[in-house]
CSV table of C-alpha atoms in Angstrom, one decimal:
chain,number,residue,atom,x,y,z
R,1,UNK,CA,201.9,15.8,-19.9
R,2,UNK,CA,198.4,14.4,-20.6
R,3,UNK,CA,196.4,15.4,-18.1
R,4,UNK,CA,192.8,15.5,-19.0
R,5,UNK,CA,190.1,15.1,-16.7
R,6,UNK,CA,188.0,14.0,-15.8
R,7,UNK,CA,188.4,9.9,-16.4
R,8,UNK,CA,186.9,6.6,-16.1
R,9,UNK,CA,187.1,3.2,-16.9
R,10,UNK,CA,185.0,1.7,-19.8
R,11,UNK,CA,183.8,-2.1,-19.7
R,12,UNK,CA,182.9,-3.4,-22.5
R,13,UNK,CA,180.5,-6.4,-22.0
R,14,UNK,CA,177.8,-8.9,-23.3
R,15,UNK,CA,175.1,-10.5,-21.1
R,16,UNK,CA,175.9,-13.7,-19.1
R,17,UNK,CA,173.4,-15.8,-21.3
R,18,UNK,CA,174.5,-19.5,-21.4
R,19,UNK,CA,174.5,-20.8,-25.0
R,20,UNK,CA,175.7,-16.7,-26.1
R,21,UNK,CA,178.9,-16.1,-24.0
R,22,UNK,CA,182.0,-18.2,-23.4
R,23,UNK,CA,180.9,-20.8,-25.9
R,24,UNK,CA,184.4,-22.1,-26.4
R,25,UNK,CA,184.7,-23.2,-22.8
R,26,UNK,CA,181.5,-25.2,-23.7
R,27,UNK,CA,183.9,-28.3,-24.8
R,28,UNK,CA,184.9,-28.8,-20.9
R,29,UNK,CA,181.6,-28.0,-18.9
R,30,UNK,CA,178.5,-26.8,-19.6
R,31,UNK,CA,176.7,-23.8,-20.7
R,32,UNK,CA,175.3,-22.8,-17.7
R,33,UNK,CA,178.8,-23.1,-15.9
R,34,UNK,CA,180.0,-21.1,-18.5
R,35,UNK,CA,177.9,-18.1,-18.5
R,36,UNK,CA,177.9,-18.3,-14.3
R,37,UNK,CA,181.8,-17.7,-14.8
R,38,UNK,CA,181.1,-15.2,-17.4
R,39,UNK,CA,178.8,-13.3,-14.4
R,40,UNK,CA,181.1,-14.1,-12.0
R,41,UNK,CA,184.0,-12.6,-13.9
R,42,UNK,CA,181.8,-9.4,-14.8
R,43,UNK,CA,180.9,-8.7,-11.6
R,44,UNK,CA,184.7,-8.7,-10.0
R,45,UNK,CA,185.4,-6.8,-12.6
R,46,UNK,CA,182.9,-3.9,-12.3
R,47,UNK,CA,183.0,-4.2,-8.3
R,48,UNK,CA,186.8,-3.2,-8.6
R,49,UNK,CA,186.4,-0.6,-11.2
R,50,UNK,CA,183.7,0.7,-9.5
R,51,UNK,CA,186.1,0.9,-6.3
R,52,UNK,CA,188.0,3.2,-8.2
R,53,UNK,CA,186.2,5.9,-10.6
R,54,UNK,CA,183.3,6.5,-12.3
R,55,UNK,CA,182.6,3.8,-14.5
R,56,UNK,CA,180.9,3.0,-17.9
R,57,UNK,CA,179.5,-0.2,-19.0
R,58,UNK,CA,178.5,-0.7,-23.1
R,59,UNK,CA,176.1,-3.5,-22.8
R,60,UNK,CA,174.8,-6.1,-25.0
R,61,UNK,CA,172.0,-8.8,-24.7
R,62,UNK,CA,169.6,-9.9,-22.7
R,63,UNK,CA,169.9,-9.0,-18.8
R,64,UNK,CA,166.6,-10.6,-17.9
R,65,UNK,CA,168.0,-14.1,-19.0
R,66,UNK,CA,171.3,-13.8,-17.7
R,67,UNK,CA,173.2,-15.4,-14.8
R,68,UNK,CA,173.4,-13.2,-11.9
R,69,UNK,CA,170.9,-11.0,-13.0
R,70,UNK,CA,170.0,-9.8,-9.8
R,71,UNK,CA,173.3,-9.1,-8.6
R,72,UNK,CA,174.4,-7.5,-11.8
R,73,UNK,CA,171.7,-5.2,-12.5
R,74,UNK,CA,172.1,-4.0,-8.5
R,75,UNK,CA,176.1,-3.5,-9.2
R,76,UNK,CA,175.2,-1.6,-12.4
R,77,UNK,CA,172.7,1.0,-10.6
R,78,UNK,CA,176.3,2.4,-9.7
R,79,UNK,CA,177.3,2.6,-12.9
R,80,UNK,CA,176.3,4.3,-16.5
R,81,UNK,CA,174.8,1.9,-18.7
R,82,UNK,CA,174.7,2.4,-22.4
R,83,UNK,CA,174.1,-0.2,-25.4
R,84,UNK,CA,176.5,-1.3,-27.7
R,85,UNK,CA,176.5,-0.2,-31.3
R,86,UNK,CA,177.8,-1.7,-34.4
R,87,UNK,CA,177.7,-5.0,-36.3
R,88,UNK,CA,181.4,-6.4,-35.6
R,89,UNK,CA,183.2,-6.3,-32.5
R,90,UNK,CA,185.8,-3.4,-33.6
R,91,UNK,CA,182.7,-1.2,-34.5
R,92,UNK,CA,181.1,-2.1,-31.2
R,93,UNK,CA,184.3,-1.0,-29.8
R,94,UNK,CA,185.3,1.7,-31.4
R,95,UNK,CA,181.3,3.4,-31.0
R,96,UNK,CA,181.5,2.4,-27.4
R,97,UNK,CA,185.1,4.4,-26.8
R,98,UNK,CA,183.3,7.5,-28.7
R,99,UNK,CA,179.9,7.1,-26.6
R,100,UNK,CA,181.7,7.1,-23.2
R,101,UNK,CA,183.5,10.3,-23.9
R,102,UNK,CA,180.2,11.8,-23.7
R,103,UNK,CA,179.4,10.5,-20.1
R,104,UNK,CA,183.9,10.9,-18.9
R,105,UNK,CA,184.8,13.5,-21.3
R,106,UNK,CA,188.6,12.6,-20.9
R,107,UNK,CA,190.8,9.9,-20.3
R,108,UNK,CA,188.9,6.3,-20.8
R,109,UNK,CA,190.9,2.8,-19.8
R,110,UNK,CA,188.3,-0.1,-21.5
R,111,UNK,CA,188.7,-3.7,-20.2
R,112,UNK,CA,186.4,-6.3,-21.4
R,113,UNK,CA,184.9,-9.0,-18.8
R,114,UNK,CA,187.8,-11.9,-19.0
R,115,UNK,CA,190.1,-10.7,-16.5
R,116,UNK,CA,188.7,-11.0,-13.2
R,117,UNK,CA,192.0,-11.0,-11.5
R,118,UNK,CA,192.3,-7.6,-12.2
R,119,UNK,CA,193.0,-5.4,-9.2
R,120,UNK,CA,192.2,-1.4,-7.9
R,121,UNK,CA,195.8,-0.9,-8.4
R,122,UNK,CA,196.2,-2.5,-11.9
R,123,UNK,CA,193.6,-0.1,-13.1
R,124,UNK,CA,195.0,3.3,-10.8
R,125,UNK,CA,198.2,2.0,-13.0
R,126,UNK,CA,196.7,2.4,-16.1
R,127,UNK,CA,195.4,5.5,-15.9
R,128,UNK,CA,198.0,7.4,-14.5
R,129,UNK,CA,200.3,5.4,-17.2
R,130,UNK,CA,197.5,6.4,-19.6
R,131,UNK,CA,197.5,10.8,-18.2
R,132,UNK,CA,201.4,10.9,-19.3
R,133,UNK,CA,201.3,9.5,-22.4
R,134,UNK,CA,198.7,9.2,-25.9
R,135,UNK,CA,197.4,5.8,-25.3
R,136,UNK,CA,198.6,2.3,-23.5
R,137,UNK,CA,197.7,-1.4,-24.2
R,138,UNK,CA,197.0,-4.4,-21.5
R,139,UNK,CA,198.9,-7.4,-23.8
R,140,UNK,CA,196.9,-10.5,-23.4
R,141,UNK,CA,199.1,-14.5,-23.0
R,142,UNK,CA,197.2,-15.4,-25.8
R,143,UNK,CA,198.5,-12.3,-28.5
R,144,UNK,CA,195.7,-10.6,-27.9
R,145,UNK,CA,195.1,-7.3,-25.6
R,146,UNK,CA,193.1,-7.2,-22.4
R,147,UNK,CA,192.9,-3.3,-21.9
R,148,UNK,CA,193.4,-0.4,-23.9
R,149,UNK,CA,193.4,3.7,-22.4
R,150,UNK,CA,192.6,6.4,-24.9
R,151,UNK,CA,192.1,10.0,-24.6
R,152,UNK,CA,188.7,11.6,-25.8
R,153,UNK,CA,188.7,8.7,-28.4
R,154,UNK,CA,191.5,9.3,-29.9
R,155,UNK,CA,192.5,6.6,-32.0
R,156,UNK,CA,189.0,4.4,-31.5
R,157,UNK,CA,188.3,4.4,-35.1
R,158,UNK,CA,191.3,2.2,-35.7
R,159,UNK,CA,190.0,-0.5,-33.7
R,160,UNK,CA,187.4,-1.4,-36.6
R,161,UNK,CA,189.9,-2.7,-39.0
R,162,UNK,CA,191.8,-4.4,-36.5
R,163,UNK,CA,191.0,-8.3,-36.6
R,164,UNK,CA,190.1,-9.5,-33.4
R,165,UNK,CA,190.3,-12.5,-31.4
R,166,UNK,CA,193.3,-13.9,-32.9
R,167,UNK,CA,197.1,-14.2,-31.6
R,168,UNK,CA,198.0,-11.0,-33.7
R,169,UNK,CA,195.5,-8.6,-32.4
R,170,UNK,CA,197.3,-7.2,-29.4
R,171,UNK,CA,200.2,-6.4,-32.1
R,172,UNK,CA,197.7,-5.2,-34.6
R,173,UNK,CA,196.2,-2.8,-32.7
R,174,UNK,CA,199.8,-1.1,-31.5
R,175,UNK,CA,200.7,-1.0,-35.2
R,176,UNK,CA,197.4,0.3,-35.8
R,177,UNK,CA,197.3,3.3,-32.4
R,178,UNK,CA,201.1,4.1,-33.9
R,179,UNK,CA,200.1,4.5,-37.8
R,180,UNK,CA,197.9,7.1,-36.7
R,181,UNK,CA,200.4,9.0,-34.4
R,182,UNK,CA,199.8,7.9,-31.3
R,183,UNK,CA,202.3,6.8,-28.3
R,184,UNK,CA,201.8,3.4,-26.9
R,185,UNK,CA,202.5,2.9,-23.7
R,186,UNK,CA,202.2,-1.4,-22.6
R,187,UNK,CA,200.8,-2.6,-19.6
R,188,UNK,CA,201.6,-5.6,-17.5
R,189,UNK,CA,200.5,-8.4,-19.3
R,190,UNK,CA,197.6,-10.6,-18.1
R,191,UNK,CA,195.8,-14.2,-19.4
R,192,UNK,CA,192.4,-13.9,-20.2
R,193,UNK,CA,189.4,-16.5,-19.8
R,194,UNK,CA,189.2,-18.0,-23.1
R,195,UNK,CA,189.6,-21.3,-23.2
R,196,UNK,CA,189.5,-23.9,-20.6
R,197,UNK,CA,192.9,-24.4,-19.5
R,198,UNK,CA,192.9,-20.4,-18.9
R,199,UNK,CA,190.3,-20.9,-15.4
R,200,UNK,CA,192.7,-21.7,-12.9
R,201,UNK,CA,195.2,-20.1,-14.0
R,202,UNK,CA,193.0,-17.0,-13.8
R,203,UNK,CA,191.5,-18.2,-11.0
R,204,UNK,CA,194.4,-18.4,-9.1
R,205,UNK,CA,195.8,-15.0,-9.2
R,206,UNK,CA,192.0,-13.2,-8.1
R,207,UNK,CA,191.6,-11.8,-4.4
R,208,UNK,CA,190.4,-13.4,-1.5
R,209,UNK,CA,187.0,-13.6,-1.9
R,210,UNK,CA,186.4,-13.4,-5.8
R,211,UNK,CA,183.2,-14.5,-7.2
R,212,UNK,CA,185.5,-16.2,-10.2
R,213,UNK,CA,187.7,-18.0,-8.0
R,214,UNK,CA,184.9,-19.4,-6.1
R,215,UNK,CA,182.8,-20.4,-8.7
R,216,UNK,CA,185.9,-22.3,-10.8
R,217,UNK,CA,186.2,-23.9,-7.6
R,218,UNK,CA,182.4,-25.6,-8.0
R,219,UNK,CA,182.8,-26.4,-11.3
R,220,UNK,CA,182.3,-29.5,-13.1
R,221,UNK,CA,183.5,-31.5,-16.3
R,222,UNK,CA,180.3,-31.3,-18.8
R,223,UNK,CA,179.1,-34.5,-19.5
């Protein structure tokens, strides 16, 4: 048994700047709508992590212009912020699995910010799934993976040469975590918020209450 302590859970995330996140939801409403989801779906994320354990978030861009800023940077007081290293997104992931050991030293589930229906007990699920085995993998509708739990690293220098964002990814990074010895454990699969069709279908299955849900719920077509 894996039983290394103590753990946390990693978010890995980019500032809510319209025009720089969600850009391909752009084609149904507008920038602005898109990055407000993008905070909104941050924020219900980190509130629920943060519910749970300590919590790391690798950052990039520019708080100061985001949406939400005020709420976000008051969230993130209650969190450990670091910035996110690298040039693609596997290097900014892998660096940002190596970097959190620092502040966890253990056990580290990583989630991005696209699943806001993500709940206190899906994550308590992944990391006690995550203390009996070598790794485990959220599988994403789309092919692609929505969380991934390593221990002490272990297996984050894969991610580099894994291509993202594409409908082999969440099977490319299994084959990937096995080739180098590790056990793979799979998750319950959730959609993720990448393309329009994928917002109410998200937003359906958040809690009562959800900043995601509510904010889909304002939203119009972009003219």
């Amino acid at each position: 048994m894996l039983t290394d302590t103590p753990h946390g859970i990693l978010i890995v995330a980019k500032a809510p700047v319209p025009g720089q996140v969600k850009t391909r939801l752009t084609t149904s409403i507008s920038e602005v709508a898109a990055a407000d989801l993008a905070a909104a779906a941050f924020l219900d994320t980190l509130e629920t992590a943060l519910s749970v354990c300590s919590v790391v978030v690798a950052m990039t861009g520019r708080l100061e212009a985001a949406m939400r800023r005020a709420d976000i940077g008051t969230c993130l007081r209650h969190a450990t912020v670091l910035a996110q290293r690298g040039s693609t997104f596997g290097e900014r992931l892998q660096n940002a699995h190596h970097d959190a050991v620092h502040v966890l030293n253990g056990a580290v589930f990583q989630v991005g910010m696209d699943t806001p229906q993500i709940t206190a007990v899906q994550f308590r699920t992944a990391l006690t799934t995550l203390s009996a085995t070598d790794s485990v993998l959220g599988p994403a509708a789309d092919g692609g993976w929505w969380g991934l739990g390593l221990h002490n690293a272990r297996g984050a220098d894969t991610l580099r040469d894994v291509p993202m964002s594409s409908a082999h990814t969440g099977a490319a990074t299994r084959a990937a975590l096995e080739g180098c010895g590790l056990r793979v454990s799979e998750l319950a699969m959730l959609t993720d918020v990448d393309h329009a069709e994928d917002i109410d279908v998200v937003a359906r299955r958040c809690a009562p209450g959800s900043r995601f849900a509510a904010a889909a719920a304002m939203l119009e077509p972009s003219s």
